[in-house]
CSV table of C-alpha atoms in Angstrom, one decimal:
chain,number,residue,atom,x,y,z
P,72,MET,CA,0.0,0.0,0.0
P,73,ALA,CA,1.4,3.4,-0.9
P,74,THR,CA,2.5,5.6,1.9
P,75,THR,CA,1.1,9.1,2.3
P,76,SER,CA,3.2,12.3,1.9
P,77,SER,CA,2.8,13.1,5.6
P,78,GLU,CA,4.6,9.8,6.4
P,79,GLN,CA,7.4,10.6,3.9
P,80,ARG,CA,8.1,14.2,4.6
P,81,ALA,CA,6.4,17.4,5.7
P,82,PRO,CA,4.7,19.3,2.8
P,83,GLU,CA,7.1,22.3,3.1
P,84,GLU,CA,10.1,20.0,2.4
P,85,PRO,CA,10.1,19.1,-1.3
P,86,ALA,CA,11.9,15.9,-2.4
P,87,GLY,CA,15.4,16.3,-3.5
P,88,PRO,CA,16.7,14.6,-6.7
P,89,ALA,CA,18.0,11.5,-4.9
P,90,GLU,CA,14.7,11.0,-3.1
P,91,THR,CA,12.7,11.5,-6.2
P,92,ALA,CA,14.7,8.8,-8.1
P,93,ALA,CA,14.4,6.3,-5.3
P,94,GLU,CA,10.8,6.9,-4.4
P,95,ALA,CA,9.0,7.7,-7.6
P,96,PRO,CA,5.6,6.1,-7.6
P,97,GLU,CA,4.9,3.1,-9.9
P,98,SER,CA,2.8,4.0,-13.0
P,99,PHE,CA,-0.5,2.2,-13.5
P,100,THR,CA,-0.4,1.0,-17.1
P,101,GLY,CA,-3.9,-0.4,-17.5
P,102,LEU,CA,-6.9,1.4,-19.0
P,103,PRO,CA,-8.3,4.3,-17.0
P,104,GLY,CA,-9.6,3.2,-13.7
P,105,SER,CA,-8.7,-0.4,-14.6
P,106,VAL,CA,-11.7,-0.9,-16.7
P,107,ALA,CA,-11.7,-3.3,-19.7
P,108,VAL,CA,-13.5,-3.1,-23.0
P,109,SER,CA,-14.9,-5.5,-25.5
P,110,HIS,CA,-16.9,-5.1,-28.7
P,111,LEU,CA,-20.2,-7.0,-28.7
P,112,SER,CA,-22.6,-8.1,-31.4
P,113,VAL,CA,-25.7,-9.6,-29.7
P,114,TYR,CA,-26.9,-13.1,-30.6
P,115,HIS,CA,-29.6,-13.2,-33.2
P,116,TRP,CA,-31.0,-16.6,-32.2
P,117,PRO,CA,-34.7,-16.4,-31.4
P,118,ALA,CA,-35.8,-17.6,-28.0
P,119,ALA,CA,-39.0,-19.3,-26.8
P,120,ASP,CA,-40.5,-15.8,-26.2
P,121,GLY,CA,-39.8,-14.9,-29.9
P,122,ARG,CA,-37.2,-12.3,-29.0
P,123,ARG,CA,-33.6,-12.6,-30.2
P,124,GLY,CA,-30.8,-12.0,-27.7
P,125,GLY,CA,-28.3,-13.1,-25.1
P,126,THR,CA,-28.0,-15.2,-22.0
P,127,PRO,CA,-29.4,-13.6,-18.8
P,128,HIS,CA,-26.8,-13.5,-16.0
P,129,MET,CA,-25.6,-11.5,-13.0
P,130,HIS,CA,-22.2,-10.1,-11.8
P,131,LEU,CA,-21.5,-10.2,-8.1
P,132,THR,CA,-18.7,-7.7,-7.7
P,133,CYS,CA,-18.5,-5.7,-10.9
P,134,SER,CA,-20.5,-2.9,-12.5
P,135,GLU,CA,-20.8,-3.0,-16.3
P,136,GLY,CA,-21.7,-0.4,-18.9
P,137,TYR,CA,-22.8,-0.3,-22.5
P,138,VAL,CA,-22.0,2.3,-25.1
P,139,VAL,CA,-24.3,1.6,-28.1
P,140,THR,CA,-22.5,2.2,-31.4
P,141,ALA,CA,-24.9,0.8,-33.9
P,142,GLY,CA,-28.4,-0.8,-34.3
P,143,ARG,CA,-31.2,-1.0,-31.8
P,144,GLY,CA,-32.3,-3.3,-29.1
P,145,ALA,CA,-32.9,-3.3,-25.3
P,146,VAL,CA,-31.5,-4.6,-22.0
P,147,GLN,CA,-33.9,-6.4,-19.7
P,148,THR,CA,-33.0,-6.1,-16.0
P,149,LEU,CA,-34.2,-7.8,-12.9
P,150,THR,CA,-33.3,-6.5,-9.4
P,151,ALA,CA,-34.9,-6.4,-6.0
P,152,SER,CA,-36.6,-3.3,-7.2
P,153,GLY,CA,-38.4,-5.2,-10.0
P,154,TYR,CA,-38.2,-5.7,-13.8
P,155,GLU,CA,-37.3,-3.1,-16.3
P,156,GLU,CA,-36.5,-2.9,-20.0
P,157,THR,CA,-34.2,-0.1,-21.2
P,158,PRO,CA,-34.1,0.8,-24.9
P,159,LEU,CA,-30.7,0.8,-26.6
P,160,GLU,CA,-29.9,2.9,-29.7
P,161,PRO,CA,-26.8,4.6,-31.0
P,162,GLY,CA,-25.5,7.2,-28.5
P,163,THR,CA,-27.1,5.5,-25.5
P,164,VAL,CA,-24.9,4.8,-22.5
P,165,ALA,CA,-26.4,2.4,-19.9
P,166,TRP,CA,-24.8,0.8,-16.9
P,167,PHE,CA,-25.8,-1.3,-13.9
P,168,THR,CA,-24.3,-2.4,-10.6
P,169,PRO,CA,-23.6,-5.9,-9.1
P,170,GLY,CA,-26.7,-7.9,-8.5
P,171,THR,CA,-28.5,-6.8,-11.7
P,172,ILE,CA,-29.7,-9.7,-13.7
P,173,HIS,CA,-29.5,-8.6,-17.3
P,174,ARG,CA,-30.5,-9.9,-20.7
P,175,LEU,CA,-29.6,-8.1,-24.0
P,176,ILE,CA,-32.3,-8.1,-26.7
P,177,GLU,CA,-31.3,-7.7,-30.4
P,178,ALA,CA,-33.7,-5.8,-32.6
P,179,ASP,CA,-31.7,-4.5,-35.6
P,180,GLY,CA,-27.9,-5.0,-35.8
P,181,LEU,CA,-27.2,-4.0,-32.1
P,182,ARG,CA,-23.5,-3.3,-31.6
P,183,ILE,CA,-22.1,-2.3,-28.2
P,184,VAL,CA,-18.8,-1.3,-26.6
P,185,VAL,CA,-18.9,-3.0,-23.2
P,186,LEU,CA,-17.1,-1.4,-20.3
P,187,MET,CA,-16.2,-3.7,-17.4
P,188,GLN,CA,-15.0,-3.0,-13.9
P,189,ASN,CA,-12.0,-4.7,-12.3
P,190,SER,CA,-9.9,-5.3,-15.4
P,191,GLY,CA,-12.6,-7.2,-17.2
P,192,LEU,CA,-13.5,-9.6,-14.4
P,193,PRO,CA,-17.1,-10.0,-15.7
P,194,GLU,CA,-15.5,-11.9,-18.7
P,195,ALA,CA,-13.0,-13.7,-16.4
P,196,GLY,CA,-15.4,-15.4,-14.0
P,197,ASP,CA,-17.6,-12.8,-12.2
P,198,ALA,CA,-20.8,-14.0,-13.8
P,199,VAL,CA,-23.5,-16.5,-12.8
P,200,LEU,CA,-26.1,-17.5,-15.4
P,201,THR,CA,-29.8,-17.7,-14.3
P,202,LEU,CA,-30.0,-21.5,-14.7
P,203,PRO,CA,-32.9,-23.3,-13.0
P,204,PRO,CA,-32.3,-24.0,-9.3
P,205,GLU,CA,-31.4,-27.6,-9.7
P,206,HIS,CA,-28.4,-26.6,-11.8
P,207,LEU,CA,-27.3,-23.9,-9.3
P,208,ALA,CA,-27.3,-26.3,-6.4
P,209,ASP,CA,-24.6,-28.6,-8.0
P,210,PRO,CA,-21.3,-27.0,-9.1
P,211,GLU,CA,-20.5,-29.8,-11.5
P,212,ALA,CA,-24.0,-29.6,-13.1
P,213,TYR,CA,-23.6,-25.9,-13.5
P,214,ALA,CA,-20.1,-26.2,-15.0
P,215,THR,CA,-21.3,-28.8,-17.5
P,216,ALA,CA,-24.4,-26.8,-18.5
P,217,THR,CA,-22.5,-23.6,-19.1
P,218,ALA,CA,-19.3,-24.8,-20.7
P,219,ILE,CA,-18.3,-23.9,-24.3
P,220,PRO,CA,-16.1,-26.8,-25.5
P,221,PRO,CA,-12.6,-25.4,-26.2
P,222,GLY,CA,-11.2,-26.3,-29.5
P,223,ALA,CA,-14.4,-27.7,-30.9
P,224,PRO,CA,-15.7,-26.8,-34.3
P,225,ARG,CA,-17.4,-23.4,-34.4
P,226,ALA,CA,-20.8,-24.9,-35.1
P,227,GLU,CA,-20.6,-27.1,-32.0
P,228,GLN,CA,-19.6,-24.2,-29.9
P,229,ALA,CA,-22.6,-22.2,-31.3
P,230,ARG,CA,-24.9,-25.1,-30.3
P,231,ALA,CA,-23.5,-25.1,-26.8
P,232,ALA,CA,-23.8,-21.3,-26.4
P,233,ARG,CA,-27.4,-21.4,-27.6
P,234,ALA,CA,-28.3,-24.3,-25.4
P,235,ARG,CA,-26.9,-22.6,-22.3
P,236,ARG,CA,-28.7,-19.4,-23.3
P,237,ASP,CA,-32.0,-21.2,-23.6
P,238,LEU,CA,-31.5,-23.0,-20.2
P,239,ALA,CA,-30.7,-19.7,-18.5
P,240,LEU,CA,-33.8,-18.1,-20.0
P,241,ASP,CA,-35.8,-20.9,-18.4
P,242,GLY,CA,-34.5,-19.9,-14.9
P,243,TYR,CA,-34.7,-16.2,-15.8
P,244,ARG,CA,-38.4,-16.4,-16.7
P,245,ARG,CA,-39.1,-18.3,-13.4
P,246,LEU,CA,-37.5,-15.5,-11.4
P,247,ARG,CA,-39.1,-12.7,-13.4
P,248,ASP,CA,-42.6,-14.2,-13.4
P,249,ALA,CA,-42.5,-15.2,-9.7
P,250,ARG,CA,-42.2,-11.6,-8.6
P,251,ASP,CA,-41.0,-13.0,-5.3
P,252,PRO,CA,-38.2,-11.3,-3.4
P,253,GLN,CA,-37.4,-14.6,-1.7
P,254,ALA,CA,-36.8,-16.4,-5.0
P,255,LEU,CA,-34.4,-13.7,-6.0
P,256,ALA,CA,-32.6,-13.8,-2.7
P,257,GLU,CA,-32.2,-17.6,-3.1
P,258,PHE,CA,-30.7,-17.1,-6.5
P,259,HIS,CA,-28.3,-14.5,-5.0
P,260,ALA,CA,-27.2,-17.0,-2.3
P,261,ALA,CA,-26.8,-19.8,-4.8
P,262,ALA,CA,-24.7,-17.6,-7.1
P,263,ALA,CA,-22.4,-16.6,-4.2
P,264,SER,CA,-21.9,-20.2,-3.2
P,265,LEU,CA,-20.9,-21.1,-6.8
P,266,VAL,CA,-18.2,-18.5,-7.0
P,267,ARG,CA,-16.8,-18.6,-3.4
P,268,HIS,CA,-13.8,-20.7,-4.4
P,269,ARG,CA,-12.7,-18.0,-6.9
P,270,LEU,CA,-12.7,-15.0,-4.5
P,271,GLY,CA,-9.0,-15.2,-3.7
P,272,ASP,CA,-8.2,-14.9,-7.5
P,273,TRP,CA,-10.7,-12.1,-7.8
P,274,ARG,CA,-9.2,-10.2,-4.9
P,275,GLU,CA,-5.7,-10.5,-6.5
P,276,ARG,CA,-7.1,-9.1,-9.8
P,277,TRP,CA,-8.7,-6.2,-7.9
P,278,GLU,CA,-5.5,-5.5,-6.0
P,279,ARG,CA,-3.4,-5.4,-9.2
P,280,GLY,CA,-6.0,-3.4,-11.0
P,281,ALA,CA,-8.6,-1.0,-9.6
P,282,ALA,CA,-7.0,-0.8,-6.1
P,283,ALA,CA,-3.5,-0.2,-7.7
P,284,ALA,CA,-5.0,2.5,-10.0
P,285,ALA,CA,-6.6,4.3,-7.1
P,286,ALA,CA,-3.5,4.1,-5.0
P,287,ALA,CA,-1.3,5.4,-7.8
P,288,THR,CA,-3.6,8.5,-8.2
P,289,GLY,CA,-3.5,9.1,-4.4
P,290,GLU,CA,0.2,9.0,-4.4
P,291,GLN,CA,0.5,11.2,-7.4
P,292,LEU,CA,-1.7,13.8,-5.7
P,293,ASP,CA,0.4,13.6,-2.5
P,294,ARG,CA,3.6,14.1,-4.5
P,295,LEU,CA,2.2,17.0,-6.6
P,296,ALA,CA,1.3,18.7,-3.3
P,297,THR,CA,5.1,18.7,-2.5
P,298,GLY,CA,6.1,19.9,-6.0
P,299,ASP,CA,7.3,16.4,-7.1
P,300,VAL,CA,6.4,15.9,-10.7
P,301,SER,CA,8.6,12.9,-11.4
P,302,HIS,CA,5.8,10.6,-12.5
P,303,LEU,CA,5.1,12.8,-15.5
P,304,ALA,CA,8.4,11.7,-17.0
P,305,ASP,CA,6.9,8.2,-17.2
P,306,ALA,CA,4.2,9.2,-19.7
P,307,ALA,CA,3.5,6.7,-22.4
P,308,VAL,CA,1.0,5.8,-25.1
P,309,ARG,CA,-0.2,2.2,-25.5
P,310,SER,CA,-2.7,0.6,-27.9
P,311,ARG,CA,-4.2,-2.8,-28.5
P,312,ARG,CA,-6.0,-4.7,-31.3
P,313,PRO,CA,-8.5,-7.4,-30.4
P,314,ALA,CA,-6.8,-10.5,-29.1
P,315,GLU,CA,-9.7,-12.7,-29.9
P,316,GLN,CA,-12.6,-12.0,-32.4
P,317,GLY,CA,-16.0,-13.6,-32.5
P,318,LYS,CA,-15.7,-15.3,-29.2
P,319,PHE,CA,-18.9,-16.9,-27.9
P,320,GLY,CA,-19.8,-14.8,-24.9
P,321,MET,CA,-22.8,-14.7,-22.6
P,322,CYS,CA,-24.6,-11.9,-24.5
P,323,GLY,CA,-23.2,-12.4,-28.0
P,324,TYR,CA,-20.1,-12.5,-30.2
P,325,LEU,CA,-17.2,-10.8,-28.5
P,326,ASP,CA,-14.1,-9.1,-29.8
P,327,VAL,CA,-11.9,-9.4,-26.7
P,328,TYR,CA,-9.0,-7.2,-25.7
P,329,ARG,CA,-6.2,-8.3,-23.3
P,330,PHE,CA,-4.5,-5.7,-21.1
């Protein structure tokens, strides 16, 4: 954890050259605030309710945001406050906090830039699909039902992605139609149980990412207050191309960036 300026020196005593070289703060090199991005094209497969779209699911520790770049559609959400459907069209920015069950709906070529908290943790494990309760109670059954076979032909992966989408829609409709806070609370508890074994890895990702980014800003503010501008000499420009294109995600086809 970064030390504060009051622990290092009094504000009226600016750092000398030797101190600056030895104690310059580490730069955070991830995207601003340790967010991550992906490009998303929502699944066009029709579901039992006649609507085309993605797999309903929930994040437990991450907020997520959408910047709509093309097409039209909607995001259906279910929280303890009830059910909502938010229209999506070019220029719309929509976001939601942990605990929001969400389902993307495709109407006409919907394309989205997805912003994800905690270095992209939503794509790296912080997601539980709304499978029926019998699947949520058994980690092995859940893993089997949600897996996309790695290395399989693309058509086989598409079948697996569509099958898990339809299974999750079954559980989602039960939760939405029940309008029962207890049913939603039971889903929350089951989801937390499914991911508990991953929390150590998630904490490490947060410490390396969002926590480190916030700490670096705090230390830079402390140093600027003493006249220390050494971190500005570390300025750099970075760029990325998608590391993976057309990946079968929860909501649709993803162009994934690695940071």
